[in-house]
Coordinates of C-alpha atoms in Angstrom, one line a residue:
M1 CA -41.8 -150.6 60.8
L2 CA -39.2 -151.0 63.6
K3 CA -39.5 -147.4 64.2
K4 CA -43.3 -147.4 64.8
I5 CA -42.9 -150.5 67.2
K6 CA -40.3 -148.4 69.2
Y7 CA -42.9 -145.5 69.6
I8 CA -45.7 -147.8 70.6
F9 CA -43.5 -149.4 73.3
I10 CA -42.5 -146.0 74.8
I11 CA -46.0 -144.8 75.1
A12 CA -47.1 -148.1 76.8
V13 CA -44.3 -147.7 79.4
L14 CA -45.3 -144.1 80.2
T15 CA -48.9 -144.8 80.5
G16 CA -48.3 -147.8 82.9
T17 CA -46.1 -145.6 85.0
A18 CA -48.7 -142.8 85.3
T19 CA -51.4 -145.5 86.3
F20 CA -49.2 -146.8 89.1
A21 CA -48.5 -143.2 90.6
Q22 CA -52.2 -142.5 90.7
E23 CA -53.0 -145.6 92.6
R24 CA -50.2 -144.9 95.0
T25 CA -51.6 -141.4 95.7
K26 CA -55.0 -142.6 96.5
D27 CA -53.6 -145.1 99.0
T28 CA -51.5 -142.6 101.0
L29 CA -53.8 -139.5 101.3
D30 CA -56.8 -139.3 103.7
T31 CA -60.0 -137.3 103.0
E32 CA -60.5 -134.1 105.2
V33 CA -63.0 -131.3 105.3
V34 CA -61.5 -127.9 105.4
N35 CA -63.8 -124.8 106.4
V36 CA -62.5 -121.5 105.3
V37 CA -63.7 -118.4 107.4
K38 CA -63.3 -114.9 106.2
A39 CA -64.8 -111.6 107.0
Y40 CA -67.1 -110.5 104.3
T41 CA -65.5 -107.4 102.6
P42 CA -67.8 -106.1 99.9
T43 CA -66.2 -103.9 97.2
V44 CA -67.6 -101.6 94.6
A45 CA -66.8 -102.7 91.1
D46 CA -65.5 -100.2 88.6
A47 CA -68.4 -99.0 86.4
F48 CA -68.0 -99.9 82.8
K49 CA -69.2 -97.3 80.3
I50 CA -70.2 -98.3 77.0
K51 CA -68.6 -96.2 74.3
E52 CA -70.7 -95.7 71.2
Q53 CA -70.5 -93.5 68.4
P54 CA -73.7 -91.6 67.8
T55 CA -75.5 -92.6 64.6
L56 CA -76.4 -89.8 62.3
D57 CA -79.8 -90.3 60.7
D58 CA -79.8 -87.1 58.5
E59 CA -81.2 -87.4 55.1
T60 CA -78.2 -85.8 53.7
T61 CA -74.6 -86.6 55.0
T62 CA -71.9 -84.2 53.7
T63 CA -68.3 -85.3 53.4
K64 CA -65.7 -82.9 54.8
K65 CA -63.6 -81.5 52.2
A66 CA -59.9 -81.6 52.7
I67 CA -58.2 -78.2 52.8
K68 CA -54.6 -77.8 51.9
Y69 CA -52.7 -74.5 52.7
N70 CA -49.1 -73.2 52.8
I71 CA -47.5 -70.8 55.3
F72 CA -45.1 -68.3 53.8
S73 CA -42.8 -66.7 56.4
I74 CA -42.0 -63.1 55.5
P75 CA -39.6 -61.2 57.9
V76 CA -41.0 -57.8 59.3
A77 CA -38.7 -55.1 60.7
S78 CA -39.8 -53.8 64.1
T79 CA -38.2 -51.0 66.3
F80 CA -40.5 -51.7 69.4
T81 CA -38.8 -52.8 72.5
P82 CA -41.0 -53.8 75.3
A83 CA -40.3 -52.3 78.8
K84 CA -39.4 -54.5 81.8
G85 CA -42.4 -55.2 84.1
K86 CA -42.4 -54.0 87.7
A87 CA -44.3 -55.5 90.6
A88 CA -47.0 -53.2 91.9
T89 CA -46.1 -51.8 95.5
V90 CA -48.6 -51.6 98.5
N91 CA -48.4 -48.4 100.5
K92 CA -47.8 -49.4 104.0
A93 CA -48.3 -47.2 107.1
K94 CA -45.1 -46.3 108.8
A95 CA -44.7 -48.6 111.8
V96 CA -45.2 -46.6 115.1
K97 CA -42.3 -47.2 117.5
L98 CA -43.4 -47.9 121.0
Y99 CA -41.4 -46.6 123.9
D100 CA -41.3 -48.0 127.4
N101 CA -40.9 -44.7 129.3
Y102 CA -42.4 -41.3 129.0
A103 CA -42.2 -38.1 131.1
S104 CA -44.8 -35.3 130.9
L105 CA -44.8 -31.8 132.3
G106 CA -47.4 -29.0 132.1
V107 CA -47.9 -25.6 133.7
G108 CA -50.9 -23.4 133.8
S109 CA -53.1 -20.9 135.5
Y110 CA -53.5 -20.7 139.3
T111 CA -49.7 -21.6 139.2
T112 CA -50.7 -25.2 138.4
I113 CA -48.0 -27.8 137.8
L114 CA -48.9 -31.2 136.3
G115 CA -46.2 -33.8 136.0
E116 CA -45.9 -37.5 135.4
V117 CA -43.1 -39.9 134.8
F118 CA -43.4 -43.5 133.9
L119 CA -40.5 -45.8 133.8
N120 CA -40.1 -49.6 132.7
Q121 CA -37.0 -51.5 132.0
E122 CA -36.6 -55.1 130.9
L123 CA -33.9 -56.8 132.9
G124 CA -34.2 -60.1 131.2
R125 CA -36.7 -62.5 129.6
G126 CA -39.9 -61.9 131.5
E127 CA -38.2 -59.7 134.1
N128 CA -39.2 -56.1 134.4
V129 CA -38.6 -53.2 136.9
G130 CA -40.4 -50.0 136.8
G131 CA -42.2 -47.2 138.6
Y132 CA -44.1 -43.9 138.3
L133 CA -44.3 -40.5 139.8
T134 CA -47.3 -38.2 139.6
H135 CA -47.6 -34.7 140.8
H136 CA -50.5 -32.2 140.7
S137 CA -50.3 -28.9 142.5
S138 CA -51.7 -25.4 142.5
S139 CA -51.0 -22.3 144.5
G140 CA -54.9 -21.5 144.4
G141 CA -56.4 -18.2 143.8
I142 CA -60.2 -18.8 143.8
K143 CA -62.0 -15.5 144.3
G144 CA -64.0 -14.6 147.4
L145 CA -62.4 -17.0 149.8
L146 CA -61.0 -16.1 153.2
L147 CA -58.6 -19.0 153.5
D148 CA -55.8 -20.4 151.3
D149 CA -57.0 -23.0 148.7
D150 CA -53.6 -24.3 147.5
F151 CA -53.1 -28.0 147.2
I152 CA -50.5 -30.7 146.5
D153 CA -51.0 -34.3 145.4
T154 CA -47.9 -36.4 144.9
K155 CA -47.9 -40.2 144.4
L156 CA -44.9 -42.5 144.0
N157 CA -44.7 -46.2 143.0
V158 CA -41.9 -48.7 142.2
N159 CA -42.5 -52.3 141.1
Y160 CA -40.7 -55.5 140.0
S161 CA -42.4 -58.4 138.1
Q162 CA -41.1 -61.7 136.7
R163 CA -42.9 -64.2 134.3
L164 CA -41.9 -67.7 134.6
R165 CA -43.1 -70.9 132.8
D166 CA -45.9 -71.8 135.2
L167 CA -46.5 -68.7 137.1
S168 CA -45.9 -64.9 137.2
W169 CA -45.4 -62.7 140.2
S170 CA -44.8 -59.1 141.2
V171 CA -44.0 -56.8 144.1
D172 CA -44.4 -53.1 144.5
A173 CA -44.2 -50.3 147.0
G174 CA -45.7 -46.8 147.0
A175 CA -46.0 -43.6 148.9
L176 CA -48.1 -40.5 148.8
Y177 CA -48.1 -37.0 150.0
Q178 CA -51.1 -34.8 149.8
K179 CA -51.9 -31.3 151.2
F180 CA -55.3 -29.6 151.2
N181 CA -57.0 -26.8 153.0
W182 CA -60.4 -26.5 154.9
Y183 CA -61.1 -23.3 152.9
G184 CA -64.9 -23.7 152.9
L185 CA -65.5 -21.1 155.7
P186 CA -69.2 -20.1 155.7
Q187 CA -70.0 -16.6 154.8
P188 CA -71.2 -14.1 156.2
Y189 CA -71.0 -16.0 159.4
F190 CA -67.3 -15.6 159.6
D191 CA -65.0 -12.6 158.1
A192 CA -61.3 -12.0 157.5
T193 CA -60.8 -11.4 161.3
T194 CA -61.8 -14.8 162.0
A195 CA -59.9 -16.3 159.1
D196 CA -56.6 -14.7 160.1
T197 CA -56.6 -16.7 163.3
L198 CA -57.1 -20.1 161.4
N199 CA -54.5 -22.4 159.7
G200 CA -56.7 -24.5 157.5
S201 CA -53.9 -26.7 156.2
H202 CA -54.5 -30.6 156.4
T203 CA -51.7 -32.9 155.2
F204 CA -52.0 -36.5 154.4
Y205 CA -49.2 -39.1 154.0
G206 CA -49.0 -42.7 153.5
G207 CA -47.2 -45.8 152.1
N208 CA -48.0 -49.3 150.9
V209 CA -46.3 -52.4 149.9
G210 CA -47.9 -55.4 148.1
A211 CA -47.3 -58.6 146.1
K212 CA -49.2 -60.7 143.5
V213 CA -48.8 -64.1 142.2
K214 CA -50.7 -65.9 139.4
F215 CA -50.5 -69.5 138.5
E216 CA -51.0 -71.2 135.0
D217 CA -52.9 -74.5 134.8
Y218 CA -53.1 -74.9 138.6
L219 CA -56.2 -75.4 140.8
F220 CA -54.7 -72.6 142.8
K221 CA -55.1 -69.6 140.6
D222 CA -53.8 -66.5 142.1
A223 CA -53.2 -64.6 145.4
S224 CA -52.4 -61.1 146.5
A225 CA -51.5 -59.1 149.6
R226 CA -51.3 -55.5 150.5
F227 CA -50.4 -53.5 153.6
R228 CA -51.1 -49.8 153.7
R229 CA -50.3 -47.1 156.3
F230 CA -52.1 -43.9 156.1
G231 CA -52.1 -40.8 158.4
D232 CA -52.1 -37.0 158.7
N233 CA -50.6 -34.0 160.5
Q234 CA -53.4 -34.1 163.1
G235 CA -52.2 -37.2 164.7
S236 CA -54.4 -39.7 162.9
G237 CA -53.1 -43.1 161.8
E238 CA -54.6 -46.1 160.1
N239 CA -53.2 -49.6 159.2
R240 CA -54.9 -52.0 156.8
F241 CA -53.9 -55.4 155.6
V242 CA -55.7 -57.3 152.9
V243 CA -55.1 -60.8 151.7
K244 CA -57.0 -62.3 148.7
A245 CA -56.7 -65.7 147.0
S246 CA -58.8 -67.8 144.6
A247 CA -58.7 -71.6 143.5
D248 CA -60.8 -74.1 141.8
V249 CA -61.7 -76.8 144.4
P250 CA -62.8 -80.2 142.7
I251 CA -65.8 -81.7 144.1
Q252 CA -67.3 -84.8 142.6
D253 CA -65.7 -84.2 139.1
E254 CA -66.9 -80.6 139.2
L255 CA -64.8 -77.4 139.8
I256 CA -66.1 -74.9 142.3
S257 CA -64.4 -71.4 142.0
T258 CA -63.5 -70.2 145.5
E259 CA -62.4 -66.9 146.6
V260 CA -60.9 -66.2 150.1
T261 CA -60.5 -62.8 151.6
I262 CA -59.0 -61.5 154.9
D263 CA -59.3 -57.8 155.6
Y264 CA -57.8 -56.2 158.7
I265 CA -58.0 -52.6 159.6
N266 CA -57.3 -50.5 162.7
G267 CA -56.7 -46.9 163.4
S268 CA -57.2 -43.9 165.6
F269 CA -57.9 -40.2 165.7
D270 CA -56.4 -37.9 168.5
R271 CA -59.9 -36.7 169.3
N272 CA -63.5 -36.6 168.2
F273 CA -65.3 -33.5 166.8
Y274 CA -66.8 -32.3 170.1
T275 CA -64.3 -33.5 172.9
D276 CA -60.7 -34.4 173.3
D277 CA -61.6 -38.1 173.8
K278 CA -59.6 -40.3 171.5
L279 CA -61.4 -42.2 168.8
T280 CA -60.3 -45.7 168.0
Y281 CA -61.7 -48.3 165.5
G282 CA -60.8 -51.8 164.2
N283 CA -62.1 -55.0 162.8
V284 CA -61.1 -58.1 160.9
S285 CA -63.3 -59.9 158.5
F286 CA -62.9 -63.4 156.9
G287 CA -64.8 -64.1 153.8
I288 CA -65.2 -67.1 151.5
A289 CA -67.2 -67.1 148.3
P290 CA -67.6 -70.4 146.4
S291 CA -69.4 -70.4 143.1
Y292 CA -70.2 -72.8 140.4
Q293 CA -70.6 -71.9 136.7
L294 CA -73.3 -73.6 134.6
T295 CA -73.0 -73.3 130.8
Q296 CA -75.7 -74.4 128.4
D297 CA -76.0 -73.2 124.8
D298 CA -76.3 -69.4 125.2
L299 CA -76.8 -69.4 128.8
T300 CA -74.0 -68.8 131.4
L301 CA -75.1 -68.9 135.1
N302 CA -72.8 -68.4 138.1
L303 CA -74.4 -69.7 141.3
G304 CA -72.6 -68.9 144.5
V305 CA -72.7 -67.5 148.0
N306 CA -70.5 -65.1 150.0
L307 CA -70.0 -66.0 153.6
V308 CA -68.4 -63.2 155.8
Y309 CA -67.4 -63.4 159.5
K310 CA -66.5 -60.0 161.1
N311 CA -65.0 -59.4 164.4
N312 CA -65.0 -55.9 165.8
T313 CA -61.6 -55.8 167.5
A314 CA -62.2 -52.3 169.1
G315 CA -65.8 -53.0 170.4
G316 CA -65.5 -56.8 171.1
N317 CA -68.7 -57.9 169.2
S318 CA -68.8 -60.1 166.2
N319 CA -71.2 -60.8 163.3
F320 CA -71.8 -63.4 160.5
Y321 CA -73.2 -62.5 157.2
I322 CA -74.5 -64.5 154.3
Y323 CA -74.9 -62.9 150.8
P324 CA -76.1 -64.1 147.5
N325 CA -73.6 -64.2 144.7
I326 CA -75.5 -65.0 141.6
T327 CA -74.9 -63.7 138.0
A328 CA -76.2 -64.8 134.7
T329 CA -75.8 -63.8 130.9
Y330 CA -77.9 -65.0 128.0
R331 CA -77.2 -64.4 124.3
V332 CA -80.5 -63.4 122.9
I333 CA -79.2 -62.5 119.5
D334 CA -75.5 -63.5 119.3
E335 CA -73.4 -60.4 119.8
L336 CA -76.3 -58.0 119.0
M337 CA -78.2 -58.5 122.2
I338 CA -77.1 -60.1 125.5
A339 CA -79.2 -60.2 128.6
F340 CA -77.4 -60.0 132.0
G341 CA -78.5 -59.8 135.6
G342 CA -77.4 -60.8 139.0
L343 CA -78.2 -60.8 142.7
E344 CA -75.0 -59.9 144.8
G345 CA -74.0 -58.6 148.2
G346 CA -71.0 -58.1 150.4
L347 CA -69.4 -56.4 153.3
K348 CA -67.5 -53.2 152.3
Q349 CA -64.6 -52.2 154.6
N350 CA -64.6 -48.5 154.8
S351 CA -61.3 -46.6 155.7
Y352 CA -59.9 -43.2 156.4
Y353 CA -57.8 -43.4 153.3
D354 CA -60.9 -44.1 151.1
F355 CA -62.9 -41.2 152.5
A356 CA -59.9 -38.8 152.2
Q357 CA -59.4 -39.7 148.5
V358 CA -63.2 -39.0 147.7
N359 CA -63.5 -35.9 149.9
P360 CA -60.1 -34.2 150.9
F361 CA -62.1 -31.8 153.2
V362 CA -63.0 -34.4 155.8
S363 CA -62.1 -33.8 159.5
P364 CA -59.7 -36.1 161.4
T365 CA -62.6 -37.1 163.7
L366 CA -64.5 -39.9 161.7
I367 CA -66.3 -42.8 162.8
I368 CA -65.1 -45.7 160.7
N369 CA -67.6 -48.7 160.3
P370 CA -68.1 -51.1 157.4
T371 CA -71.0 -51.0 155.1
D372 CA -73.4 -54.0 154.9
K373 CA -74.6 -54.3 151.3
K374 CA -77.2 -56.8 151.9
Y375 CA -78.0 -57.3 148.3
E376 CA -78.0 -55.5 144.8
A377 CA -80.4 -56.8 142.2
S378 CA -79.7 -55.9 138.6
F379 CA -80.9 -56.6 135.2
G380 CA -79.8 -55.2 131.7
L381 CA -79.1 -55.6 128.1
M382 CA -75.9 -55.1 126.3
G383 CA -74.5 -55.7 122.9
K384 CA -73.6 -54.2 119.5
L385 CA -75.9 -52.3 117.1
S386 CA -73.1 -52.5 114.6
N387 CA -69.3 -53.3 114.4
S388 CA -68.7 -49.8 115.6
I389 CA -71.5 -49.1 118.1
S390 CA -71.9 -50.9 121.4
Y391 CA -74.4 -50.2 124.1
S392 CA -75.5 -51.2 127.6
V393 CA -78.6 -50.4 129.6
S394 CA -79.5 -51.7 133.1
G395 CA -81.5 -51.2 136.1
H396 CA -80.4 -51.7 139.8
Y397 CA -82.1 -52.0 143.3
M398 CA -79.7 -51.9 146.2
N399 CA -80.3 -52.4 149.9
E400 CA -77.4 -51.1 152.1
S401 CA -77.2 -50.9 155.8
D402 CA -74.8 -48.4 157.5
K403 CA -74.1 -46.7 154.2
A404 CA -71.5 -44.0 154.6
L405 CA -72.7 -40.5 153.8
F406 CA -70.6 -37.3 153.8
R407 CA -72.3 -34.5 155.7
G408 CA -71.1 -30.9 156.5
N409 CA -69.8 -30.6 160.0
S410 CA -71.4 -28.0 162.3
I411 CA -70.1 -24.6 163.3
L412 CA -69.1 -25.5 166.9
A413 CA -69.6 -22.9 169.6
G414 CA -66.3 -22.2 171.4
A415 CA -64.4 -23.8 168.5
T416 CA -60.8 -24.6 169.2
E417 CA -59.7 -26.6 166.0
N418 CA -59.4 -25.3 162.5
Y419 CA -62.0 -27.7 161.2
Q420 CA -64.8 -26.8 163.7
Y421 CA -66.0 -23.8 161.8
G422 CA -68.4 -25.5 159.4
N423 CA -65.5 -25.8 156.9
S424 CA -65.1 -29.5 157.2
F425 CA -67.1 -32.8 156.7
G426 CA -67.9 -35.8 158.7
I427 CA -69.5 -39.2 158.1
V428 CA -72.9 -40.3 159.1
Y429 CA -74.3 -43.8 158.5
D430 CA -77.8 -44.7 157.4
D431 CA -79.8 -47.6 155.9
V432 CA -80.3 -46.6 152.4
K433 CA -82.3 -48.3 149.5
T434 CA -81.3 -47.0 146.1
I435 CA -83.0 -47.4 142.7
S436 CA -80.9 -46.6 139.7
F437 CA -81.0 -46.8 135.9
K438 CA -77.8 -46.7 133.8
G439 CA -77.2 -46.4 130.0
E440 CA -74.0 -46.3 128.1
L441 CA -73.1 -46.0 124.4
N442 CA -69.6 -46.2 122.7
V443 CA -69.2 -45.3 119.0
D444 CA -66.0 -46.0 117.1
V445 CA -66.9 -43.8 114.0
N446 CA -63.5 -44.9 112.4
R447 CA -60.1 -45.6 113.4
N448 CA -59.3 -42.1 114.3
F449 CA -62.6 -40.9 116.0
K450 CA -64.1 -42.4 119.1
L451 CA -67.1 -41.2 121.1
G452 CA -68.6 -42.3 124.5
A453 CA -71.6 -41.3 126.5
K454 CA -73.0 -42.5 129.9
A455 CA -75.9 -41.4 132.0
E456 CA -77.2 -42.7 135.5
Y457 CA -80.3 -41.8 137.4
F458 CA -80.6 -42.4 141.1
S459 CA -83.5 -42.4 143.6
Y460 CA -82.7 -42.7 147.4
N461 CA -84.8 -43.7 150.4
S462 CA -83.0 -43.1 153.7
E463 CA -84.1 -44.6 157.0
R464 CA -82.9 -42.2 159.7
Q465 CA -81.4 -39.1 157.9
S466 CA -83.8 -36.7 156.2
E467 CA -81.8 -36.9 153.0
A468 CA -79.1 -39.1 151.3
W469 CA -76.5 -36.4 151.9
N470 CA -74.3 -35.4 149.0
L471 CA -75.5 -38.1 146.7
P472 CA -76.5 -36.7 143.2
D473 CA -79.8 -37.8 141.6
L474 CA -78.3 -37.6 138.0
K475 CA -74.8 -38.1 136.7
A476 CA -73.9 -38.0 132.9
S477 CA -70.7 -37.8 130.9
L478 CA -69.5 -37.5 127.3
F479 CA -66.0 -38.3 126.0
L480 CA -64.5 -38.0 122.5
D481 CA -61.1 -38.5 121.1
Y482 CA -60.0 -37.4 117.5
Q483 CA -56.9 -38.2 115.7
I484 CA -56.9 -35.3 113.2
D485 CA -54.1 -36.3 111.1
E486 CA -50.5 -38.0 111.5
N487 CA -49.5 -35.1 113.8
W488 CA -52.5 -33.4 115.4
F489 CA -54.9 -34.9 117.8
A490 CA -57.6 -33.6 120.1
G491 CA -60.2 -34.7 122.8
A492 CA -63.0 -33.5 125.0
G493 CA -64.8 -34.4 128.1
L494 CA -68.2 -33.1 129.4
F495 CA -69.5 -33.9 132.8
Y496 CA -73.0 -33.2 134.5
V497 CA -73.8 -33.7 138.2
G498 CA -77.3 -33.2 139.5
E499 CA -78.5 -31.6 142.6
R500 CA -77.3 -32.8 146.0
K501 CA -78.4 -32.1 149.5
D502 CA -76.3 -31.2 152.6
Q503 CA -77.0 -29.8 156.0
F504 CA -75.8 -26.5 157.7
I505 CA -75.6 -26.7 161.4
Q506 CA -74.8 -23.9 163.8
E507 CA -74.5 -25.0 167.4
S508 CA -76.0 -22.7 170.0
T509 CA -73.7 -20.7 172.2
N510 CA -75.9 -21.2 175.3
E511 CA -79.2 -22.7 176.3
F512 CA -81.2 -19.5 175.5
V513 CA -80.1 -19.5 171.6
T514 CA -81.8 -21.8 169.2
P515 CA -79.3 -23.7 167.1
I516 CA -79.7 -23.5 163.3
L517 CA -80.3 -26.5 161.3
Q518 CA -80.9 -26.0 157.7
T519 CA -81.0 -28.4 154.6
M520 CA -79.0 -26.9 151.7
T521 CA -79.4 -27.7 148.2
L522 CA -76.1 -27.7 146.0
D523 CA -77.0 -26.8 142.5
S524 CA -76.3 -29.1 139.6
Y525 CA -73.2 -28.3 137.5
F526 CA -71.9 -28.8 134.0
D527 CA -68.1 -29.0 133.6
A528 CA -66.5 -29.1 130.0
N529 CA -62.8 -29.9 129.4
A530 CA -60.9 -30.0 126.1
H531 CA -57.4 -30.6 124.8
V532 CA -55.4 -30.4 121.6
G533 CA -51.9 -31.7 120.9
Y534 CA -49.4 -31.8 118.2
R535 CA -47.0 -34.8 117.7
F536 CA -43.6 -33.2 116.7
N537 CA -42.0 -36.7 116.2
D538 CA -42.2 -40.2 117.4
Q539 CA -40.8 -39.1 120.8
L540 CA -41.9 -35.5 121.6
S541 CA -45.3 -34.0 121.4
F542 CA -47.1 -30.8 122.9
Y543 CA -50.4 -30.3 124.2
V544 CA -52.8 -27.5 125.4
K545 CA -55.7 -28.4 128.0
V546 CA -58.6 -26.0 129.0
N547 CA -60.6 -27.1 132.0
N548 CA -64.1 -25.7 133.2
I549 CA -64.5 -24.1 129.8
A550 CA -67.9 -22.6 131.0
N551 CA -66.1 -20.8 133.9
Q552 CA -68.5 -22.0 136.5
D553 CA -67.8 -21.5 140.1
Y554 CA -69.8 -24.5 141.1
Q555 CA -69.6 -26.2 144.5
R556 CA -68.6 -29.9 144.5
W557 CA -69.0 -29.8 148.2
L558 CA -70.9 -27.2 150.5
N559 CA -69.1 -23.8 150.6
T560 CA -66.0 -25.3 148.6
P561 CA -66.2 -23.6 145.1
V562 CA -63.8 -24.8 142.4
Q563 CA -61.3 -23.0 140.3
G564 CA -62.7 -21.1 137.3
I565 CA -61.6 -21.6 133.8
Q566 CA -58.0 -23.2 133.7
F567 CA -55.3 -23.2 131.0
L568 CA -52.6 -25.7 130.9
A569 CA -49.7 -26.2 128.4
G570 CA -47.0 -28.9 128.4
A571 CA -45.0 -31.3 126.6
T572 CA -44.6 -35.2 126.6
Y573 CA -41.4 -37.1 125.8
Q574 CA -41.1 -40.8 125.2
F575 CA -37.8 -42.6 125.4
D576 CA -36.0 -45.8 126.0
F577 CA -32.9 -46.5 128.2

C-alpha cells in the first residue's frame, strides 16, 4: 500500500512540473509570420514498374520433371600441340627519302647541253639558304640557214629565308646571260655573200635583287620589292623597281583588303631602227586596289576598284585610270559545279626584259609603252566530274588599248646594222578587242597516271593594224605522266599552235622603186615531245628525251625555223650535305 502511494506521488509531481513549464513558454514567445520563398524546381519521379508473374490459363499444366545426371571424367591421351599464333603483318610501301638538293645534266643532238643544279641547306630552325643554276645551250645546225643559230641561256639565283613566330621573310639575288642570233635572213632576197658580212649575235645580260616579308595575324599582310637591271651588247639598258604591299584596313567593323603597287621603269636604246637618234623611255605608276569580300551561303563576291596614277617621266605627261576589280564564285552543286566570273582591268607595265624573254629576236630599237587593259569580262564553270576528273570552261571578252604586238622589221635600204635585213622584230601598239574561249580537263586515272588537256580559241579585232600580228587563233596542249613501276617512268607533251599573221616589208631604195608590203601567214604547227627514265636508286636516275618527234621545220616567228627532231640523254642525282 505504501508503495502505491509512493508512485502516485511521483506522477503528480511530474505532471505539475510539466504544466508549469508549458505555461511559462506561452508567456515568453511572441507569434510571428514566416514566409518561405523558394524557386520552383520540378523533378521527374522515378517510374515504378509493377512486376507481375503471367497467369497461365492453359487447360493442362504440366509439371517439370526433375532430371538427375552424373558426369564421369575419363582421361584421353592426346599428342596435338597447338602452334603459337602470330599477328598478321601489313605490307607497307617503302618510305621515299626526300633530298634537299639535286643536279641534272644532259647532252644531245645539235650539241645541246641542258644542266640544272638546285641547292637548299637548313642552317637552323626555320632558317634556310639555297640557290639554283640553269643552263641550256646549243651550237645550232638548222639546215638552210645563212647565219649562225647557236644560243646560250644561263640563269643564276641565290636566296636566304627565315621563318619566325609572327612573320617570315626572304631575300634573293639573281643574274642571267643569254646569247641568240638574228638568223632569220629572208631568202632569196639575200645570199651567202651578204650573210658573210653580218654578225647576227645578240647578247643579253642582267641582274636582280629582291625581298619579301609575310606577317601572321596582322592587318598588314605582306610586302615585296624587286630591282632589275637588264641590258645587251648593243648599248641598251633598262632599270625597273617594283614595290607591292597588301593589308586589311578596318572600316566600321569591316575589313577592306587593300593592295598598293609602285612600278618604276626607265631605259634607253643607243638608236632607233631608222636613224642614230637615241631612244629613251620611262614612267612611274602608283596603284591602290581596295576590295571587300561578301560571303553568303554558296556565294562569294569580291567588290573592288583599281586606281592607278601614271606619270611619264620621259614625256612629261600623266594619266589617271579607274579599273573595275570584281570577281564572284557560286557553288551550284557543291564541288561538282562552281560558277565563276569577273570584271577586271589594270595597267600592264611593258619592259625590254619581258619582250626579250618572249621573243629573243627583237631589235634593240623598241618603243616601250604600258598597255591599258580597260576591262576583261569573264564567265565560266569549273568543278569535278568525279574524284579523279576536274574541268574548267570559260569565255572572255577583253578590251585593251596600246596592246603590244610583235611585227617583223623591214628590210632597210642602205642597212648599216645587223638587224636591219628583215631578220629582227619590233613592237607596234594597237587597240585590240579579243574574244576567247578556254577549256581545261585534268584526269588522275590513278596514283601513277595523270593526264591533262587544254585548248583556247581567240578572235581579234584590231583598230589601226590590219592584223593582230603574231597572235594565234588557236592553242592546244596535252600532257601525261606515267609511273610505269617502281623504277621506270615516262611522260609526253603535245602542243598545237594555229595560224598567225606577220608583215614582210622591203623599203624602197629610191623614189622610183615601190616598196614591198606583204602580209605573210605562218602555218600552224604541231610539236610532240616525250621522255622516259629509269630510277637506279633513291638518288640516281637516268632519262632520255625526244623533242619535235614529227621533225617539223615550223616557224615560231617569221623566217626563223626551229631545230628538227632532237635527242637528249642525261642523269639526275639527288643528295644532301
